[in-house]
Amino acid sequence: MSGHHHHDFAGDRLIEAARDALVASGEQWTDMRADVFEALAGRDRPVSAYDVAESVGARRGKRVAANSVYRILDLFVRTNLARRVESANAYVANTHPGCRHDCIFLICDLCGKAVHNDDDKLTGALRLAAQAAGFAEVRPVVEIRGHCAECASGD
């Protein structure tokens, strides 16, 4: 795929990069936002807001409302800290929050794994087609479903 190169973060470095990106966007990095991001970043699969709320609630020792988590996740998507997997109504942490671009998700129907790929040529063509049709504020959403290599080898 033709794309661009960026540095992916993990662990504490990902949390630091997310905090820095959120603050740079003019938002505050609160304890609740930190807990939500850590719960999201700690998963290796897309996760629902309800799962994040449950995880944060367990960590805090009290129930956390899913609607509060949805608001924070929406903020994270707007500020490029997370990506929404539309077809699953789930979220994944963006491992390179300082890099803005469209992405393509490859989603395994068997295990739920979501692989993020960049292809600026493809998403750029989609943007241009939408703009030619009169659309503004275009945000391509590309999700390809199938079986990951690990699951396919078990078929």
Short mmCIF file of C-alpha atoms in Angstrom, two decimals, residues 45-131:
data_model
loop_
_atom_site.label_atom_id
_atom_site.label_comp_id
_atom_site.label_asym_id
_atom_site.label_seq_id
_atom_site.Cartn_x
_atom_site.Cartn_y
_atom_site.Cartn_z
CA ARG A 45 -8.93 -5.46 19.77
CA PRO A 46 -11.55 -2.77 19.11
CA VAL A 47 -13.59 -2.21 22.26
CA SER A 48 -17.04 -0.78 22.94
CA ALA A 49 -17.69 2.21 25.17
CA TYR A 50 -19.49 -0.14 27.56
CA ASP A 51 -16.39 -2.33 27.87
CA VAL A 52 -14.26 0.75 28.51
CA ALA A 53 -16.76 1.99 31.13
CA GLU A 54 -16.65 -1.40 32.86
CA SER A 55 -12.86 -1.42 32.88
CA VAL A 56 -12.60 2.15 34.19
CA GLY A 57 -15.27 1.44 36.80
CA ALA A 58 -13.36 -1.59 38.05
CA ARG A 59 -10.17 0.46 38.24
CA ARG A 60 -11.90 3.30 40.12
CA GLY A 61 -13.97 1.03 42.34
CA LYS A 62 -17.26 2.64 41.29
CA ARG A 63 -19.65 2.52 38.38
CA VAL A 64 -18.80 4.73 35.42
CA ALA A 65 -21.61 5.77 33.07
CA ALA A 66 -21.19 4.67 29.47
CA ASN A 67 -22.48 8.04 28.20
CA SER A 68 -19.54 9.77 29.96
CA VAL A 69 -17.17 7.36 28.26
CA TYR A 70 -18.86 7.97 24.87
CA ARG A 71 -18.27 11.73 25.26
CA ILE A 72 -14.60 11.15 26.04
CA LEU A 73 -14.18 8.68 23.18
CA ASP A 74 -15.80 11.19 20.79
CA LEU A 75 -13.29 13.78 22.00
CA PHE A 76 -10.46 11.29 21.45
CA VAL A 77 -11.65 10.63 17.88
CA ARG A 78 -11.91 14.39 17.16
CA THR A 79 -8.41 14.98 18.52
CA ASN A 80 -6.87 11.94 16.78
CA LEU A 81 -6.17 9.92 19.94
CA ALA A 82 -8.54 7.13 18.93
CA ARG A 83 -10.18 5.71 15.84
CA ARG A 84 -13.74 4.47 15.58
CA VAL A 85 -14.34 1.16 13.85
CA GLU A 86 -17.72 2.09 12.40
CA SER A 87 -18.98 -1.38 11.50
CA ALA A 88 -18.37 -2.65 15.04
CA ASN A 89 -19.34 0.53 16.94
CA ALA A 90 -16.01 0.12 18.71
CA TYR A 91 -12.83 2.09 19.29
CA VAL A 92 -9.08 1.56 19.13
CA ALA A 93 -6.29 3.75 20.43
CA ASN A 94 -4.40 5.58 17.70
CA THR A 95 -0.77 4.49 18.14
CA HIS A 96 0.48 7.62 16.39
CA PRO A 97 -1.69 10.48 17.73
CA GLY A 98 0.48 13.24 16.26
CA CYS A 99 -0.09 12.05 12.69
CA ARG A 100 -3.34 12.99 10.96
CA HIS A 101 -4.48 10.89 8.05
CA ASP A 102 -7.26 8.62 6.94
CA CYS A 103 -6.87 4.94 7.63
CA ILE A 104 -8.10 1.65 6.34
CA PHE A 105 -9.13 -1.04 8.82
CA LEU A 106 -8.78 -4.72 7.98
CA ILE A 107 -11.14 -6.49 10.40
CA CYS A 108 -11.20 -10.22 11.08
CA ASP A 109 -14.75 -11.59 11.26
CA LEU A 110 -13.56 -14.55 13.35
CA CYS A 111 -11.34 -13.12 16.11
CA GLY A 112 -12.22 -9.40 15.92
CA LYS A 113 -8.64 -8.26 15.31
CA ALA A 114 -8.43 -4.90 13.53
CA VAL A 115 -5.31 -4.00 11.59
CA HIS A 116 -4.80 -0.36 10.66
CA ASN A 117 -3.23 0.42 7.30
CA ASP A 118 -2.44 3.71 5.62
CA ASP A 119 -3.01 4.23 1.93
CA ASP A 120 -3.08 7.94 1.18
CA LYS A 121 -3.45 7.27 -2.55
CA LEU A 122 -6.69 5.32 -2.03
CA THR A 123 -8.24 7.59 0.61
CA GLY A 124 -7.11 10.65 -1.36
CA ALA A 125 -8.96 9.34 -4.41
CA LEU A 126 -12.07 8.82 -2.27
CA ARG A 127 -11.80 12.39 -0.94
CA LEU A 128 -11.44 13.78 -4.46
CA ALA A 129 -14.45 11.79 -5.71
CA ALA A 130 -16.59 13.04 -2.83
CA GLN A 131 -15.45 16.63 -3.31
#
